[in-house]
Coordinates of C-alpha atoms in Angstrom, one line a residue:
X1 CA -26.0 54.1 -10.0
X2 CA -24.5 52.9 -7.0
X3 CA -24.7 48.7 -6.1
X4 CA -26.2 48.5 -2.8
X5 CA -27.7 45.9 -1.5
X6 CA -31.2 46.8 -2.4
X7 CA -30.1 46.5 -5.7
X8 CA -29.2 43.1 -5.6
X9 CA -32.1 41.8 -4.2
X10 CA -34.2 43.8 -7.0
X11 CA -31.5 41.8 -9.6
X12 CA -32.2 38.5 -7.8
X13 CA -35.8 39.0 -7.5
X14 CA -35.9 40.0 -11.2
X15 CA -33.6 37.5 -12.7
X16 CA -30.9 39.1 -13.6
X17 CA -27.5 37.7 -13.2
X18 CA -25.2 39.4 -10.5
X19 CA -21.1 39.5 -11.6
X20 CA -18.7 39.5 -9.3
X21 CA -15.0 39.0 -9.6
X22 CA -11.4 39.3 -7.4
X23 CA -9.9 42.7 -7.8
X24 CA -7.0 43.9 -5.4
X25 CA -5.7 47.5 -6.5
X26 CA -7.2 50.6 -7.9
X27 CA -6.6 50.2 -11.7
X28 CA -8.2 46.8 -11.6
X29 CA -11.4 48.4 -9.8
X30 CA -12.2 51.2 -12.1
X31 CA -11.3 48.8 -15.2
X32 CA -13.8 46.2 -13.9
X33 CA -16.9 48.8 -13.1
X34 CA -16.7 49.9 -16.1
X35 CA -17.0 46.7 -17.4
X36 CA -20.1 46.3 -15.4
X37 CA -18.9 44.2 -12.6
X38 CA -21.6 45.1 -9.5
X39 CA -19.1 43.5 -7.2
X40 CA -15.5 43.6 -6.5
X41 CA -14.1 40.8 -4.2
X42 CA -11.3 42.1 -2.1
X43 CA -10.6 38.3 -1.4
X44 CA -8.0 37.2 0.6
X45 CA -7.3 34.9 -2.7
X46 CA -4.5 37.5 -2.6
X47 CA -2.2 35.2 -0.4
X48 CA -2.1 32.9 -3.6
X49 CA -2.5 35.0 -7.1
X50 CA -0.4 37.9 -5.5
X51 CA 2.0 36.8 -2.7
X52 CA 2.4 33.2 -4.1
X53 CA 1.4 31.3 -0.5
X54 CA 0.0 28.1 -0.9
X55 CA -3.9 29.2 1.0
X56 CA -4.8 32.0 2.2
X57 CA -4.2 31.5 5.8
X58 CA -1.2 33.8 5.9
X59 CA -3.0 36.8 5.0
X60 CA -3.6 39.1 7.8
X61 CA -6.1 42.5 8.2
X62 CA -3.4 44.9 7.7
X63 CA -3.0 43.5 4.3
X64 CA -6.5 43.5 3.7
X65 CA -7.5 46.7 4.9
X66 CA -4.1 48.4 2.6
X67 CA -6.2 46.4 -0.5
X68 CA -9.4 47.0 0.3
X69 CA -8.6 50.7 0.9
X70 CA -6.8 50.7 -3.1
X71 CA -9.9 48.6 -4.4
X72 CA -12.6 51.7 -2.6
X73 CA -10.5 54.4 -4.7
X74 CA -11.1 53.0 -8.0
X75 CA -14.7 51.0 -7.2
X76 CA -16.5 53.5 -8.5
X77 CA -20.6 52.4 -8.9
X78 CA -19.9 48.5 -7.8
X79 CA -19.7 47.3 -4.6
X80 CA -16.6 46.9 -2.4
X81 CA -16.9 43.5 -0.5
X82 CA -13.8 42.5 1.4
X83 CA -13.0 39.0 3.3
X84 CA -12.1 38.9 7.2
X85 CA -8.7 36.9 6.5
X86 CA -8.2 34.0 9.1
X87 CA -8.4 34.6 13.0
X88 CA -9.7 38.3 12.7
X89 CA -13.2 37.2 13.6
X90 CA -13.5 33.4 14.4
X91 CA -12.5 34.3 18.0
X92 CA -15.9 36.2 18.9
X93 CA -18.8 38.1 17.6
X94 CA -16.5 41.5 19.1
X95 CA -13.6 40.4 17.5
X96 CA -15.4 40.1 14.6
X97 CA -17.0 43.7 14.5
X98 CA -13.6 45.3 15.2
X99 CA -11.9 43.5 12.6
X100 CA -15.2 44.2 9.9
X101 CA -15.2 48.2 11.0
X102 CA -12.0 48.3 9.9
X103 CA -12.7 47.2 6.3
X104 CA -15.9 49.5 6.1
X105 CA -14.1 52.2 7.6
X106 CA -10.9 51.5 4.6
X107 CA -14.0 51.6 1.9
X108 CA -15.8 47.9 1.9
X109 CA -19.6 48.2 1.7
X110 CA -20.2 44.4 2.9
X111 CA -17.6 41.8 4.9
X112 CA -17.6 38.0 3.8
X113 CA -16.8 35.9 6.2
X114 CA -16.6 32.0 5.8
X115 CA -18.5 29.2 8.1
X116 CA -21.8 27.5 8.9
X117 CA -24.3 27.3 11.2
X118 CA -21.6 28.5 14.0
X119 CA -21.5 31.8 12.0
X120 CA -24.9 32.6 12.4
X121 CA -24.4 34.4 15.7
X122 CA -21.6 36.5 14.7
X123 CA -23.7 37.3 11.6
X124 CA -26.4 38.4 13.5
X125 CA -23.8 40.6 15.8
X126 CA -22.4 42.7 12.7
X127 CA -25.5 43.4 10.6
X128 CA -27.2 44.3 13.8
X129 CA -24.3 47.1 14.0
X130 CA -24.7 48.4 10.7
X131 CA -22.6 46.2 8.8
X132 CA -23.7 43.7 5.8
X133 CA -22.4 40.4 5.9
X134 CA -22.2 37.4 2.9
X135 CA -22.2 34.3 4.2
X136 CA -19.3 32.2 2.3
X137 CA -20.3 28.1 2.8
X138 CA -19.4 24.9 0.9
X139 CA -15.8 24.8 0.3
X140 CA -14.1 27.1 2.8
X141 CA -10.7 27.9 1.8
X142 CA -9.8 28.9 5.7
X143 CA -11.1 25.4 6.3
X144 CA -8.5 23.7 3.7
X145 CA -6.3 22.1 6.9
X146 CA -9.8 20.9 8.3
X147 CA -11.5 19.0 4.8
X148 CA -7.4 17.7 4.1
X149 CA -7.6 19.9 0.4
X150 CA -9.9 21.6 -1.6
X151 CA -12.8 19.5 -1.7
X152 CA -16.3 19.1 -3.4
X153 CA -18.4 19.6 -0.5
X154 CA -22.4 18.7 0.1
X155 CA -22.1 15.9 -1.7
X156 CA -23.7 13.0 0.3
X157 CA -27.4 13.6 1.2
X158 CA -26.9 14.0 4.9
X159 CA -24.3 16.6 4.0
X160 CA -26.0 18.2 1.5
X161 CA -28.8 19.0 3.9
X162 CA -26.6 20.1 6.4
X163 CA -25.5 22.8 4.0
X164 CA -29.3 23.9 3.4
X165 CA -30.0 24.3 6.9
X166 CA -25.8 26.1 7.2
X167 CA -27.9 28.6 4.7
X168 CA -30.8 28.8 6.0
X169 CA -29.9 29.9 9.7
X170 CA -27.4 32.2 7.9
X171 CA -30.1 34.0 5.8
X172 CA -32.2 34.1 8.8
X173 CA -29.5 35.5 10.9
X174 CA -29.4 38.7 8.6
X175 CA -26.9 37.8 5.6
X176 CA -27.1 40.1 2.5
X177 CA -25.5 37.2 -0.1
X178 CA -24.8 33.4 0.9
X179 CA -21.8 32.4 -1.8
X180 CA -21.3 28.5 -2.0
X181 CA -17.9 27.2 -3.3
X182 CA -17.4 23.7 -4.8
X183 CA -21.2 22.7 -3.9
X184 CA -22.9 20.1 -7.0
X185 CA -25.1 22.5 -8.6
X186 CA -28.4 20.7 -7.4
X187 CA -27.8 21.5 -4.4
X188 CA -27.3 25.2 -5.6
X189 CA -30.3 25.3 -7.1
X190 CA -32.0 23.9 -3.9
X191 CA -30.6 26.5 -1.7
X192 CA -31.5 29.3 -4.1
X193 CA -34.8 28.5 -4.3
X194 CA -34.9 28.3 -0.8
X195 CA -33.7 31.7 0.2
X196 CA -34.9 35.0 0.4
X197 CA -31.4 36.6 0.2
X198 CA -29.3 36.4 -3.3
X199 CA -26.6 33.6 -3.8
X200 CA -23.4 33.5 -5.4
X201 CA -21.9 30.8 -6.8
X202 CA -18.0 29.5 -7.9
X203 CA -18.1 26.2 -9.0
X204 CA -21.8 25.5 -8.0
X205 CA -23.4 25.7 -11.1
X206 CA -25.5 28.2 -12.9
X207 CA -28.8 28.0 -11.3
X208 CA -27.8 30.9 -8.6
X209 CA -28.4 34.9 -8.6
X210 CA -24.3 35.3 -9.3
X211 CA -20.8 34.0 -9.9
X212 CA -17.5 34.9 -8.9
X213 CA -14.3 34.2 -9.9
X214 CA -10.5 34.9 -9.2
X215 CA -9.6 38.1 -11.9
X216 CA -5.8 35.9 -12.6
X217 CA -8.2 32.8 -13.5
X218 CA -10.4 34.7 -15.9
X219 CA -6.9 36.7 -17.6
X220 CA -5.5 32.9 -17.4
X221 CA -2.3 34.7 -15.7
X222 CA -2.4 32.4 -12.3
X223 CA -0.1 29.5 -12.7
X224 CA -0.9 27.2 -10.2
X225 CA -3.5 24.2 -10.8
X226 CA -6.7 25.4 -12.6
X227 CA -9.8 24.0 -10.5
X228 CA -12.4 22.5 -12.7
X229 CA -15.0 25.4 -12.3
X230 CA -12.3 28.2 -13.9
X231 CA -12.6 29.6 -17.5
X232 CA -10.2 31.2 -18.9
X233 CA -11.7 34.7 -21.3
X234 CA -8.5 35.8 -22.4
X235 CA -8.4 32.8 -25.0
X236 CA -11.5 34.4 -26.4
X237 CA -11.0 38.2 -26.1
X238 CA -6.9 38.8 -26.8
X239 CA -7.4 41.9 -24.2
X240 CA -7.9 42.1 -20.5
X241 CA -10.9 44.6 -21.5
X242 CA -12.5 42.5 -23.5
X243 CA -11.8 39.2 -21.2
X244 CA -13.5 40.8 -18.4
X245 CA -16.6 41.9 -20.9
X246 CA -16.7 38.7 -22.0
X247 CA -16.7 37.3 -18.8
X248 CA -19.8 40.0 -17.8
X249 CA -21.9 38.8 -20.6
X250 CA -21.4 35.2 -20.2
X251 CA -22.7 35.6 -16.5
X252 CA -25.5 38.0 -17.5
X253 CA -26.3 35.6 -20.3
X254 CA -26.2 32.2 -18.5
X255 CA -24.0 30.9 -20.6
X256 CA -21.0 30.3 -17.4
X257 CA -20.7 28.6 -15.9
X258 CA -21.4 25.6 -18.7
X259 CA -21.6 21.9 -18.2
X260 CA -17.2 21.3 -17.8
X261 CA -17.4 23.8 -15.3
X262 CA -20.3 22.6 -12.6
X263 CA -19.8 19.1 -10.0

């Protein structure tokens, strides 16, 4: 059956775990939903993993509608949900829907896009005009030059709040998922129990409707630094088949992310 978003509120209202995880071609896609993957990130994690960049800041919406369109031909039942890559949509809420029509109209179901309160009216904009948004707060990879590196965000209390009410206006604003990035998993747990909408988490604990994680961190294939909240499954499986199961059942399971792996 296809993932829509009706079906991941039903999963979040019903306790099951939702999976997500990177994928960037076709082969990749099909492998994954038939691993039982609901969602398939076209992230623009690409930059790094495939085109060896140092952020994601050089990746630009012809590259991401070319992946997102290889990622829709083998997606099969999951979900397609693609990033706006940097300056496609921070410009206005119209820059933002022409930018986010492309990606729907090259196969993505949903657009992620990343940002606070600040995004709320932009959010509102798109899903008003048909198309779903997640909401991507916390650590904001776009922001990296802003925070001076990849940072644990929400932290402090004042801070932490700040983050609640980033979600909150978000939800209310008509976001389909709010993911959190490098959050401490309290304050996961806090704003999951706070919103009507599903969360996602990578590296914000367990206590969240999902988790995500770059596909070259789970296969242990990326050689750059390993952030705390990444596992690899290929020590575990011997196959990318059975990493990517084992992955799925440690998510639907609740057994990852574990202790080593939250802030």
């Amino acid at each position: 059956m296809k993932i829509t978003v009706n079906t991941l509120q039903k999963m979040a209202a019903e306790g099951q775990k939702i999976v997500m995880l990177t994928s960037y071609d076709a082969s990749f896609s099909t492998l994954l939903d038939q691993a039982g993957v609901e969602i398939l990130l076209v992230g623009d994690s690409l930059g790094m993993v495939i085109q060896n960049r140092d952020s994601t800041l050089p990746v630009t919406m012809e590259e991401m509608v070319y992946h997102t369109r290889c990622v829709a031909a083998g997606a099969g039942d999951a979900m397609v949900l693609s990033d706006l890559p940097f300056g496609s949509y921070q410009e206005s809420p119209q820059q933002a829907f022409a930018n986010a029509a492309r990606l729907m109209q090259a196969g993505a179901h949903m657009v992620k896009l990343e940002g606070g309160r600040f995004m709320a009216e932009t959010t509102r904009f798109l899903v008003e005009r048909g198309i779903p948004v997640c909401s991507h707060i916390g650590l904001t990879p776009q922001f990296v030059n802003t925070f001076g590196g990849y940072r644990v965000q929400g932290k402090s209390e004042s801070d932490a709040e700040r983050l609640l009410d980033d979600a909150r206006q978000l939800a209310d604003a008509g976001a389909s998922l709010v993911l959190m990035e490098c959050v401490p998993a309290d304050l996961a747990r806090r704003v999951t129990e706070t919103l009507a909408v599903p969360t996602i988490g990578i590296g914000a604990g367990a206590e969240v409707s999902g988790q995500v994680l770059v596909l070259h961190d789970i296969l242990g294939v990326y050689p750059g630094k390993k952030a705390r909240f990444v596992k690899s499954f290929m020590n575990e499986a011997g196959s990318i088949q059975g990493a990517v199961e084992a992955y799925v059942k440690a998510v639907k399971a609740g057994s990852f992310p574990a202790a080593e792996h939250t802030f």
